[in-house]
Coordinates of C-alpha atoms and ligand atoms in Angstrom, one line a residue:
M88 CA 0.0 0.0 0.0
V89 CA 2.6 2.5 1.0
R90 CA 4.7 3.2 -2.0
R91 CA 7.8 5.2 -1.4
I92 CA 8.6 6.0 -5.0
A93 CA 10.1 9.4 -4.6
A94 CA 13.8 9.7 -4.2
G95 CA 15.6 12.4 -2.3
A96 CA 16.1 14.1 -5.6
L97 CA 12.5 15.2 -5.6
G98 CA 12.9 16.9 -2.3
V99 CA 16.1 18.6 -3.4
W100 CA 14.3 19.7 -6.5
L101 CA 11.4 21.1 -4.6
C102 CA 13.7 23.0 -2.3
L103 CA 16.1 24.4 -4.9
T104 CA 14.1 25.1 -8.0
L105 CA 10.5 25.5 -7.4
W106 CA 10.5 28.4 -4.9
S107 CA 12.9 30.6 -6.8
T108 CA 10.7 30.6 -9.9
W109 CA 7.4 30.7 -8.1
D110 CA 4.7 32.4 -10.1
L111 CA 1.5 32.2 -8.2
K112 CA -0.8 33.5 -10.9
A113 CA 0.4 31.0 -13.3
Q114 CA -1.3 28.2 -11.4
V115 CA -3.8 29.5 -8.9
N116 CA -5.9 32.5 -9.7
G117 CA -9.2 32.3 -7.9
A118 CA -11.7 30.6 -5.6
V119 CA -13.0 28.2 -8.2
A120 CA -11.2 25.9 -10.7
E121 CA -12.2 23.1 -13.0
G122 CA -10.0 20.5 -14.6
R123 CA -8.5 17.1 -13.9
G124 CA -5.4 15.4 -12.7
G125 CA -5.8 16.6 -9.1
A126 CA -7.1 19.6 -7.2
V127 CA -6.4 21.6 -4.1
A128 CA -8.4 24.2 -2.2
T129 CA -7.3 26.0 1.0
V130 CA -7.8 29.4 2.6
D131 CA -4.4 30.6 1.3
A132 CA -3.0 31.0 -2.2
R133 CA 0.5 29.9 -1.3
A134 CA -0.7 26.7 0.4
T135 CA -2.9 25.8 -2.5
E136 CA -0.1 26.5 -4.9
I137 CA 2.3 24.3 -2.9
G138 CA -0.3 21.5 -2.9
I139 CA -0.8 21.8 -6.7
D140 CA 3.0 21.7 -7.3
V141 CA 3.5 18.6 -5.2
L142 CA 0.7 16.9 -7.3
R143 CA 2.3 18.1 -10.5
R144 CA 5.6 16.6 -9.5
G145 CA 4.0 13.2 -8.9
G146 CA 3.0 13.3 -5.2
N147 CA -0.4 11.9 -4.3
A148 CA -3.2 13.6 -2.4
I149 CA -1.8 12.7 1.0
D150 CA 1.6 14.2 0.1
A151 CA 0.0 17.3 -1.2
A152 CA -2.3 17.7 1.8
V153 CA 0.5 17.6 4.2
A154 CA 2.6 20.0 2.1
A155 CA -0.3 22.4 1.9
A156 CA -1.0 22.0 5.7
A157 CA 2.6 22.8 6.5
A158 CA 2.4 25.9 4.4
L159 CA -0.7 27.0 6.2
G160 CA 1.3 26.6 9.4
V161 CA 3.5 29.4 8.0
T162 CA 1.0 31.7 6.4
D163 CA -2.1 31.1 8.6
P164 CA -0.3 30.4 11.9
F165 CA -3.2 31.8 14.0
S166 CA -5.6 29.1 12.8
A167 CA -3.5 26.0 12.6
G168 CA 0.0 24.5 12.8
I169 CA 2.2 22.0 14.5
G170 CA 1.3 23.3 17.9
G171 CA -2.3 22.0 17.5
G172 CA -4.4 19.0 16.3
G173 CA -6.9 17.9 13.7
F174 CA -8.8 15.2 11.9
M175 CA -8.1 13.8 8.5
V176 CA -10.6 11.8 6.4
I177 CA -9.1 10.1 3.4
Y178 CA -10.6 8.2 0.4
L179 CA -8.1 5.6 -0.9
N180 CA -8.9 4.6 -4.5
D181 CA -6.8 1.5 -4.0
G182 CA -9.3 -0.8 -2.2
D183 CA -12.1 1.8 -2.4
R184 CA -11.8 2.6 1.3
I185 CA -12.3 5.5 3.7
V186 CA -9.8 5.9 6.6
T187 CA -9.8 8.6 9.3
L188 CA -6.9 9.8 11.4
D189 CA -7.5 11.3 14.9
G190 CA -4.7 13.8 15.6
R191 CA -6.6 15.5 18.4
E192 CA -4.7 17.1 21.2
Q193 CA -4.7 15.2 24.5
A194 CA -4.8 16.3 28.1
P195 CA -1.6 15.7 30.1
A196 CA -1.6 12.8 32.6
A197 CA -1.3 15.2 35.6
I198 CA -4.5 17.1 35.1
D199 CA -7.8 16.4 36.8
Q200 CA -11.4 17.5 36.7
T201 CA -10.5 20.8 38.5
L202 CA -8.4 21.8 35.5
F203 CA -10.0 25.2 35.0
Q204 CA -10.8 26.1 38.6
D205 CA -9.1 29.0 40.1
P206 CA -6.4 27.5 42.3
D207 CA -6.8 30.4 44.8
S208 CA -10.6 30.1 45.1
P209 CA -11.7 28.2 48.2
T210 CA -15.0 27.4 46.4
G211 CA -13.5 26.2 43.2
E212 CA -14.6 29.2 41.1
L213 CA -13.9 28.7 37.4
L214 CA -11.2 31.0 35.9
P215 CA -12.7 33.5 33.5
F216 CA -12.7 32.0 30.0
F217 CA -11.0 35.1 28.4
P218 CA -8.2 35.6 28.8
Q219 CA -7.2 33.5 31.8
R220 CA -8.4 30.1 30.6
I221 CA -7.5 30.4 27.0
S222 CA -4.1 32.1 27.5
S223 CA -2.5 29.7 29.9
G224 CA -0.4 26.6 30.1
L225 CA -3.5 24.9 31.6
A226 CA -5.3 25.0 28.2
V227 CA -2.5 23.4 26.2
G228 CA -3.1 19.9 25.0
V229 CA -0.4 17.6 23.7
P230 CA -0.2 18.5 20.0
G231 CA -1.2 15.9 17.4
T232 CA -0.6 17.6 14.1
P233 CA 3.1 16.6 13.5
L234 CA 2.4 12.9 14.2
E235 CA -0.8 13.0 12.1
W236 CA 1.2 14.3 9.1
A237 CA 3.9 11.6 9.7
E238 CA 1.3 8.8 10.1
A239 CA -0.7 9.9 7.1
L240 CA 2.5 10.0 4.9
N241 CA 3.8 6.7 6.3
R242 CA 0.6 4.8 5.7
Y243 CA -0.7 6.4 2.5
G244 CA 1.7 8.9 1.1
T245 CA 4.5 8.4 -1.5
L246 CA 6.9 11.1 -0.2
S247 CA 8.7 11.5 3.1
L248 CA 7.9 14.1 5.8
A249 CA 11.3 15.6 4.9
E250 CA 10.3 16.0 1.3
V251 CA 6.9 17.5 1.8
L252 CA 8.1 20.0 4.4
Q253 CA 10.6 21.6 2.0
P254 CA 8.3 24.1 0.3
A255 CA 7.0 25.3 3.7
I256 CA 10.6 25.6 5.0
A257 CA 11.4 27.8 2.1
L258 CA 8.3 29.8 2.7
A259 CA 9.0 30.3 6.3
Q260 CA 12.6 31.2 5.6
G261 CA 12.0 33.5 2.6
G262 CA 8.8 35.0 3.9
F263 CA 5.6 36.1 2.4
I264 CA 3.6 39.3 2.0
V265 CA 1.3 40.1 4.9
D266 CA -2.3 40.5 3.9
Q267 CA -5.3 42.1 5.7
T268 CA -6.4 38.9 7.4
F269 CA -3.0 38.2 8.9
A270 CA -2.5 41.7 10.2
Q271 CA -6.1 41.8 11.6
Q272 CA -5.7 38.5 13.4
V273 CA -2.6 39.9 15.2
D274 CA -4.3 43.1 15.9
R275 CA -7.3 41.4 17.5
N276 CA -4.9 39.4 19.7
R277 CA -2.7 42.3 20.5
D278 CA -3.1 42.3 24.3
R279 CA -2.8 38.6 24.6
F280 CA 0.2 38.3 22.3
A281 CA 1.9 41.2 24.1
A282 CA 1.7 39.3 27.4
F283 CA 4.2 36.7 26.1
S284 CA 7.8 37.8 25.2
S285 CA 8.2 35.2 22.5
T286 CA 4.9 36.0 20.9
Q287 CA 5.5 39.7 21.1
A288 CA 8.9 39.3 19.4
L289 CA 7.5 37.3 16.5
F290 CA 4.2 38.9 15.8
L291 CA 4.4 42.4 17.3
P292 CA 7.8 43.6 16.1
G293 CA 8.2 47.2 17.5
G294 CA 4.9 46.7 19.4
Q295 CA 2.8 46.7 16.2
P296 CA 1.2 44.0 14.0
P297 CA 3.2 43.4 10.8
A298 CA 2.1 46.0 8.2
V299 CA -0.1 44.9 5.3
G300 CA 2.2 44.6 2.3
S301 CA 5.4 43.9 4.4
R302 CA 7.3 40.7 4.2
F303 CA 6.9 38.3 7.2
R304 CA 9.6 35.8 7.8
N305 CA 9.7 33.1 10.5
P306 CA 13.2 31.6 10.5
D307 CA 12.5 29.9 13.8
L308 CA 9.7 27.9 12.3
A309 CA 11.9 27.1 9.3
K310 CA 14.4 25.7 11.7
T311 CA 11.7 23.7 13.5
Y312 CA 10.4 22.2 10.3
G313 CA 14.0 21.5 9.4
L314 CA 14.4 19.5 12.6
L315 CA 11.3 17.5 11.7
A316 CA 12.7 17.0 8.2
D317 CA 16.2 16.0 9.4
Q318 CA 15.5 14.1 12.6
G319 CA 11.9 12.9 12.0
V320 CA 8.8 13.5 14.0
N321 CA 10.5 12.3 17.2
A322 CA 12.3 15.6 17.3
F323 CA 8.9 17.0 18.3
Y324 CA 7.8 14.2 20.6
R325 CA 11.1 13.2 22.2
G326 CA 13.8 15.6 21.2
E327 CA 14.6 19.2 21.7
I328 CA 11.3 20.6 20.5
A329 CA 9.5 18.4 23.1
A330 CA 11.7 19.9 25.8
A331 CA 10.9 23.4 24.6
I332 CA 7.2 22.7 24.5
V333 CA 7.2 21.4 28.1
D334 CA 9.2 24.3 29.3
T335 CA 6.8 26.8 27.6
V336 CA 3.7 25.1 29.2
Q337 CA 5.2 24.8 32.7
H338 CA 6.9 28.2 32.6
P339 CA 4.8 30.4 30.2
P340 CA 7.1 33.0 28.7
A341 CA 5.2 35.9 30.3
V342 CA 6.5 39.5 30.0
A343 CA 7.7 41.2 33.2
E344 CA 4.3 42.6 34.2
P345 CA 1.7 40.7 32.2
P346 CA -1.8 42.4 32.0
F347 CA -3.5 39.3 33.3
R348 CA -2.7 36.3 35.4
I349 CA -1.0 33.6 33.5
L350 CA -1.2 30.1 34.9
P351 CA 1.2 27.3 34.1
G352 CA 0.2 23.8 32.9
A353 CA 1.3 20.3 33.8
M354 CA 2.5 18.8 30.5
T355 CA 5.6 16.6 30.8
L356 CA 8.0 15.0 28.4
T357 CA 6.2 11.7 29.1
D358 CA 2.9 13.1 27.8
L359 CA 4.6 14.0 24.5
D360 CA 6.4 10.7 24.3
L361 CA 3.2 8.7 24.8
Y362 CA 1.0 10.7 22.3
E363 CA -0.4 8.6 19.6
V364 CA -2.5 9.2 16.4
R365 CA -5.6 7.0 16.3
M366 CA -7.1 5.4 13.3
R367 CA -10.9 5.5 13.6
P368 CA -13.7 4.1 11.6
P369 CA -15.6 6.9 9.7
T370 CA -19.1 7.8 10.6
V371 CA -21.4 6.8 7.8
T372 CA -24.7 8.6 7.1
S373 CA -27.2 7.9 4.3
Y374 CA -29.0 11.0 3.0
R375 CA -31.3 10.9 0.0
G376 CA -29.1 8.4 -1.9
Y377 CA -25.8 10.0 -0.9
T378 CA -23.5 8.3 1.6
L379 CA -21.6 10.7 3.8
Y380 CA -18.4 9.7 5.6
G381 CA -17.3 11.8 8.5
M382 CA -15.1 12.0 11.6
G383 CA -16.1 10.0 14.6
L384 CA -15.5 10.6 18.3
P385 CA -13.7 12.4 19.9
S386 CA -15.0 14.8 17.3
S387 CA -18.8 15.3 17.5
G388 CA -18.6 16.5 13.8
G389 CA -19.6 13.4 11.8
L390 CA -22.2 12.2 14.3
T391 CA -23.9 15.5 14.7
V392 CA -23.9 16.3 11.0
G393 CA -25.4 12.8 10.6
A394 CA -28.0 13.4 13.2
I395 CA -29.1 16.7 11.6
L396 CA -29.5 15.1 8.2
S397 CA -31.2 12.0 9.6
L398 CA -33.8 14.2 11.2
L399 CA -34.2 16.1 7.9
E400 CA -34.6 13.0 5.8
G401 CA -38.2 12.7 7.1
F402 CA -39.2 15.9 5.3
D403 CA -39.2 16.7 1.6
L404 CA -37.1 19.9 1.7
G405 CA -36.4 20.2 -2.0
Q406 CA -40.1 20.9 -3.0
G407 CA -42.3 23.7 -1.7
D408 CA -41.7 26.5 0.7
R409 CA -38.0 27.2 1.1
S410 CA -38.5 29.1 4.4
L411 CA -40.3 26.1 5.8
A412 CA -37.3 23.9 4.7
W413 CA -34.8 26.2 6.6
H414 CA -37.2 26.2 9.6
R415 CA -36.8 22.4 9.6
V416 CA -33.0 22.7 9.4
I417 CA -33.0 25.0 12.4
E418 CA -35.1 22.7 14.4
A419 CA -33.1 19.6 13.4
E420 CA -29.9 21.4 14.4
R421 CA -31.4 22.4 17.8
L422 CA -32.3 18.8 18.7
A423 CA -29.0 17.3 17.3
F424 CA -27.0 19.7 19.4
A425 CA -29.0 19.0 22.6
D426 CA -28.0 15.3 22.2
R427 CA -24.5 16.1 21.2
N428 CA -24.0 18.4 24.2
A429 CA -25.3 15.8 26.6
Y430 CA -23.7 12.6 25.5
L431 CA -20.6 12.9 23.3
G432 CA -17.1 12.7 24.5
D433 CA -13.8 10.9 24.1
P434 CA -14.8 7.2 23.4
E435 CA -11.8 6.0 25.3
Y436 CA -13.3 7.4 28.5
V437 CA -17.0 7.6 27.9
D438 CA -19.6 4.9 27.1
V439 CA -21.4 7.0 24.5
P440 CA -24.9 5.5 23.7
L441 CA -24.2 5.5 20.0
A442 CA -26.5 2.6 19.1
G443 CA -29.4 4.5 20.7
L444 CA -28.5 7.9 19.3
R445 CA -28.3 6.4 15.8
S446 CA -31.3 4.1 15.9
P447 CA -34.1 5.0 13.5
D448 CA -36.7 4.8 16.3
F449 CA -34.8 7.4 18.4
I450 CA -34.4 9.6 15.4
A451 CA -38.1 9.3 14.6
A452 CA -39.0 10.2 18.2
R453 CA -36.8 13.2 18.1
R454 CA -38.3 14.2 14.7
A455 CA -41.8 14.1 16.1
L456 CA -40.8 17.0 18.4
M457 CA -40.2 19.2 15.4
G458 CA -43.2 21.5 15.1
D459 CA -44.1 23.8 12.2
R460 CA -43.2 26.9 14.1
A461 CA -40.2 27.9 16.3
P462 CA -40.5 27.2 20.0
A463 CA -42.6 29.9 21.7
S464 CA -39.7 31.3 23.7
P465 CA -36.6 32.6 21.8
D466 CA -34.5 31.4 24.7
F467 CA -35.9 27.9 24.5
R468 CA -33.3 25.1 25.0
A469 CA -34.3 21.6 23.8
A470 CA -33.7 18.8 26.3
P471 CA -31.7 15.9 25.2
G472 CA -33.5 12.7 24.3
N473 CA -33.0 9.4 26.1
P474 CA -31.1 7.1 23.7
L475 CA -30.8 4.4 26.3
L476 CA -34.4 3.5 25.6
Y477 CA -33.4 2.6 22.1
Q478 CA -30.4 0.3 22.7
S479 CA -29.9 -2.9 24.6
D480 CA -26.6 -1.9 26.1
P481 CA -27.5 -0.1 29.3
S482 CA -24.4 2.2 29.2
P483 CA -24.3 2.3 33.0
S484 CA -22.2 5.4 33.2
L485 CA -25.0 7.4 31.7
T486 CA -28.1 6.3 33.5
G487 CA -29.1 9.8 34.5
P488 CA -29.6 12.4 35.8
W489 CA -28.7 13.6 32.4
P490 CA -25.6 15.7 32.5
T491 CA -26.1 19.4 31.6
A492 CA -23.4 20.9 29.4
Q493 CA -21.7 24.0 30.9
L494 CA -19.4 24.8 28.1
E495 CA -19.9 28.2 26.5
E496 CA -18.6 27.3 23.1
Q497 CA -17.1 30.2 21.1
S498 CA -18.2 30.3 17.5
G499 CA -15.2 32.0 16.2
S500 CA -13.5 31.8 12.8
S501 CA -10.4 29.9 13.9
T502 CA -9.3 26.5 12.4
T503 CA -8.8 25.8 8.7
H504 CA -9.9 23.1 6.3
L505 CA -8.3 21.9 3.1
V506 CA -9.3 19.4 0.4
V507 CA -7.1 17.6 -2.1
S508 CA -7.6 15.1 -4.9
D509 CA -5.1 13.4 -7.1
R510 CA -4.9 11.8 -10.5
S511 CA -5.4 8.3 -9.0
G512 CA -8.7 9.3 -7.4
N513 CA -7.5 9.6 -3.8
V514 CA -9.1 12.4 -1.9
V515 CA -8.2 14.1 1.4
S516 CA -10.6 16.2 3.6
Y517 CA -8.6 17.6 6.5
T518 CA -9.6 20.1 9.3
F519 CA -7.0 21.2 11.8
T520 CA -6.7 23.9 14.4
I521 CA -5.0 25.4 17.4
E522 CA -8.5 26.2 18.8
S523 CA -8.8 30.0 19.4
I524 CA -7.4 32.4 16.7
G525 CA -3.9 32.6 18.1
G526 CA -4.3 29.4 20.2
S527 CA -3.0 29.9 23.7
G528 CA -1.1 33.0 22.6
M529 CA 2.2 31.4 23.5
V530 CA 4.9 31.0 20.9
V531 CA 7.4 28.3 21.9
P532 CA 10.5 30.5 22.3
D533 CA 13.1 30.0 19.5
Y534 CA 10.8 27.5 17.6
G535 CA 8.4 29.9 15.9
F536 CA 5.0 28.3 16.5
L537 CA 2.0 28.9 18.7
L538 CA 0.7 26.3 21.1
N539 CA -3.0 25.4 21.1
N540 CA -5.6 26.1 23.8
E541 CA -7.6 23.0 22.8
L542 CA -8.3 21.9 26.4
T543 CA -10.8 24.7 26.7
D544 CA -13.0 22.5 24.5
F545 CA -13.6 20.4 27.6
D546 CA -16.8 21.0 29.6
P547 CA -15.2 22.5 32.7
V548 CA -17.8 21.2 35.2
S549 CA -17.9 17.5 36.2
P550 CA -19.4 15.0 35.8
H551 CA -20.0 15.3 32.1
P552 CA -18.9 13.0 29.2
N553 CA -16.7 15.9 28.1
S554 CA -15.2 16.9 31.4
P555 CA -11.4 17.0 31.8
E556 CA -9.6 13.8 32.7
P557 CA -6.0 12.8 32.4
G558 CA -5.0 11.7 28.9
K559 CA -8.5 12.4 27.5
R560 CA -9.2 14.2 24.2
P561 CA -11.6 17.1 24.4
R562 CA -14.7 16.8 22.2
S563 CA -14.3 18.6 18.9
S564 CA -16.7 19.9 16.3
M565 CA -14.4 19.5 13.4
A566 CA -16.2 17.8 10.5
P567 CA -14.0 16.9 7.5
T568 CA -16.5 15.2 5.2
L569 CA -16.5 13.0 2.1
A570 CA -19.6 11.9 0.3
R571 CA -20.5 9.6 -2.6
S572 CA -23.4 10.8 -4.8
P573 CA -25.9 8.4 -6.4
E574 CA -24.2 9.2 -9.7
G575 CA -20.8 8.1 -8.4
D576 CA -19.3 11.6 -7.8
L577 CA -17.0 11.8 -4.9
L578 CA -17.4 15.0 -2.8
A579 CA -15.2 16.5 -0.1
W580 CA -15.9 19.5 2.0
G581 CA -15.4 21.1 5.4
S582 CA -15.1 24.4 7.2
P583 CA -13.5 26.2 10.2
G584 CA -15.7 27.9 12.9
G585 CA -15.9 25.9 16.1
P586 CA -19.4 24.4 16.7
T587 CA -20.6 26.3 13.6
I588 CA -18.5 23.8 11.6
I589 CA -21.2 21.3 12.1
T590 CA -24.1 23.6 11.0
T591 CA -22.0 24.8 8.0
V592 CA -21.2 21.3 6.9
A593 CA -24.8 20.1 7.3
G594 CA -26.2 23.3 5.7
M595 CA -23.9 22.8 2.7
A596 CA -25.2 19.2 2.4
V597 CA -28.8 20.6 2.3
N598 CA -27.8 23.3 -0.3
L599 CA -26.1 20.7 -2.5
I600 CA -28.4 17.8 -2.2
D601 CA -31.9 19.3 -1.5
F602 CA -31.7 22.6 -3.2
G603 CA -29.4 21.7 -6.1
L604 CA -26.9 24.5 -5.6
T605 CA -23.5 24.1 -7.3
L606 CA -20.5 23.6 -5.1
P607 CA -19.3 27.3 -5.4
E608 CA -22.9 28.5 -4.6
A609 CA -23.2 26.2 -1.6
I610 CA -19.8 27.5 -0.3
A611 CA -20.8 31.2 -0.8
A612 CA -24.4 31.0 0.3
P613 CA -25.5 32.8 3.5
R614 CA -25.6 30.5 6.5
I615 CA -27.7 29.7 9.5
S616 CA -26.5 28.1 12.7
Q617 CA -28.7 26.9 15.5
R618 CA -26.8 25.1 18.3
N619 CA -29.5 24.9 21.0
T620 CA -28.4 28.3 22.3
G621 CA -31.6 30.3 21.9
P622 CA -31.4 32.7 18.9
T623 CA -30.2 31.3 15.5
Q624 CA -27.1 32.9 14.1
V625 CA -27.1 33.9 10.5
D626 CA -24.6 35.6 8.1
G627 CA -24.5 37.0 4.7
G628 CA -27.6 39.1 5.1
F629 CA -29.8 36.0 5.5
E630 CA -32.1 37.8 7.9
Q631 CA -32.9 40.4 5.2
T632 CA -33.9 37.9 2.6
A633 CA -37.5 36.9 2.0
I634 CA -36.7 33.6 3.6
G635 CA -35.2 35.3 6.6
Q636 CA -38.3 37.5 7.0
R637 CA -40.6 34.5 6.8
L638 CA -38.5 32.7 9.4
G639 CA -39.1 35.6 11.7
E640 CA -42.9 35.1 11.1
L641 CA -42.4 31.5 12.1
G642 CA -41.1 32.7 15.4
H643 CA -37.4 32.5 14.9
R644 CA -35.1 35.1 16.3
L645 CA -32.2 35.6 13.9
D646 CA -28.9 36.9 15.2
P647 CA -26.7 38.3 12.4
V648 CA -23.0 37.7 12.9
A649 CA -20.1 38.8 10.7
E650 CA -19.1 35.5 9.3
I651 CA -20.0 31.8 9.7
G652 CA -17.3 29.4 8.4
A653 CA -15.0 29.6 5.4
A654 CA -15.6 26.4 3.6
V655 CA -13.7 24.6 0.8
G656 CA -14.8 21.6 -1.2
L657 CA -14.3 19.6 -4.4
I658 CA -16.3 17.1 -6.6
V659 CA -14.5 14.4 -8.5
R660 CA -16.8 13.0 -11.2
P661 CA -16.6 9.4 -12.4
D662 CA -14.8 10.5 -15.5
G663 CA -12.1 12.2 -13.4
S664 CA -13.1 15.8 -14.1
T665 CA -13.0 17.8 -11.0
L666 CA -14.6 21.0 -9.7
V667 CA -12.9 22.6 -6.7
A668 CA -13.9 25.7 -4.8
A669 CA -13.0 27.9 -1.9
E670 CA -14.8 30.5 0.1
P671 CA -15.0 33.7 -2.1
T672 CA -15.1 36.4 0.6
R673 CA -15.3 35.2 4.2
R674 CA -11.9 35.4 6.0
G675 CA -10.5 37.2 3.0
G676 CA -11.4 34.4 0.6
G677 CA -9.6 31.2 -0.3
W678 CA -8.0 29.6 -3.3
A679 CA -8.6 26.7 -5.5
G680 CA -6.4 25.1 -8.2
V681 CA -6.3 22.1 -10.5
V682 CA -3.3 20.3 -12.0
E683 CA -4.7 20.4 -15.6
R684 CA -7.2 23.0 -16.7
Ligands
LIG45 N1 -11.6 23.6 19.0 C1 -12.6 23.6 18.0 C2 -13.0 22.2 17.7 O1 -12.2 21.3 17.8 C3 -12.0 24.1 16.7 C4 -11.7 25.6 16.9 C5 -12.6 26.4 16.2 O2 -12.9 26.2 15.0 O3 -13.1 27.4 16.9 O4 -14.1 22.0 17.4

């Protein structure tokens, strides 16, 4: 299966020739592309370009995905990078199989359920979420991204980690031109970044965010990627990078008088040493003749997208009143999130009642709760259902009282998603993150990358399936998705955006499958997001459309927000022709490219 066809010569070529003659416009010039031979879409032109070039030079989709991801670690360091984690869903043409890799961050062994309690509070008060919880050593999980890249390449790639890192090393060393999004993300994090000397030095040179149009270089990150290339991924989990990570977590590099209290974390070298990437079965959902494959626990993504669509399958959304159809989507999302919030957590730790949650009778019972109008109170919260009534396994750890989620999930625009296909028909759908934009705010001194704050995805109050425990992975919303259409098309899509990832991915399915939108239309369309939190968030002026007005008449309170998601996707047709698309405007817009136009 694993073919290691490429010689070191390819890596040398990539390093020496490609980046000196790099002409972006020649290969990637917009948010939509159509062609064959392979395709890439990411939020960043350089990352897409690098992915396309790896494909052009004979790399497969897995090689190109890792090369593009490493480039995003350079150009979009506030959303994702080697200091974080993610989930990769891969279609392998050889054997017609779907595999998924869980590279989620993991809690250190020395934490317990009091993780986010104020150590000075006699009553165990929780630390404020912002900035104390998110900008601390406490919040940092053991990163999974470097090992996920190495595992994906070892198992399914054709190039080595050293080879696919070369373009990103050149990019970090040579630099790139700062755009509005990059500068804005620094500006919005200015106070947090200024609290850490290493972060200030890298991202606030002279106390200011890098100017739009200036060249940003990150030689420390080039060095770190170089260590991974030369010494292998163990440089990160056992070598000098591991030591630097542990030191940063245990002794945050705070400035002399930080503007807020910065608490250390408990990560050790052993935590890094023992980290493993887990191969998981995909979630599988049938929806109107399509089969969707998603990411299973500890991500709630695939299961919750599946729950929403399973609830919707009982209605004919494609015909008739479009506002009634969106009303159904809102109500399905509300119920699916009530169950997600109550039951889903790391399957290594929690006996999740999956059989019940997925049983047709449970879904039918939940669907019966969906009325033709919104609930009377705009602050209504749906109660979770009881899946134990629909399965024979009693799941003793969950026999009530039903846990109530306490986590106030942020619906930010952090995280990033990329899709890649290759000439052999392999497809990668990959979402990865460092949690908040800017993660924990802590750059590992001398190594040039931000550490995640992923442990804030734990529900801070116990007992709960998603409460902090030693070695546990916090529940995620990431939903990298693949789907097979009745006509044999292979689709891939995904989005950033915290818990709105789930509603964006499900909403795109509805737009594509029920409403017949094209892929670029489904990516650009205004969005709705209901997560059992009272009002329904919308973007893109949805509230002003005729459908939005009618939803108001049906009792929905719509809450306009600036942006929901920034999706990318592709469709490979049975004849190999491929349509690939990125978000046109949200987050500054993304970039799509194909190998042959
Ligand atoms: N931590 C989030 C999750 O795993 C991703 C970060 C975000 O997109 O806000 O679901």
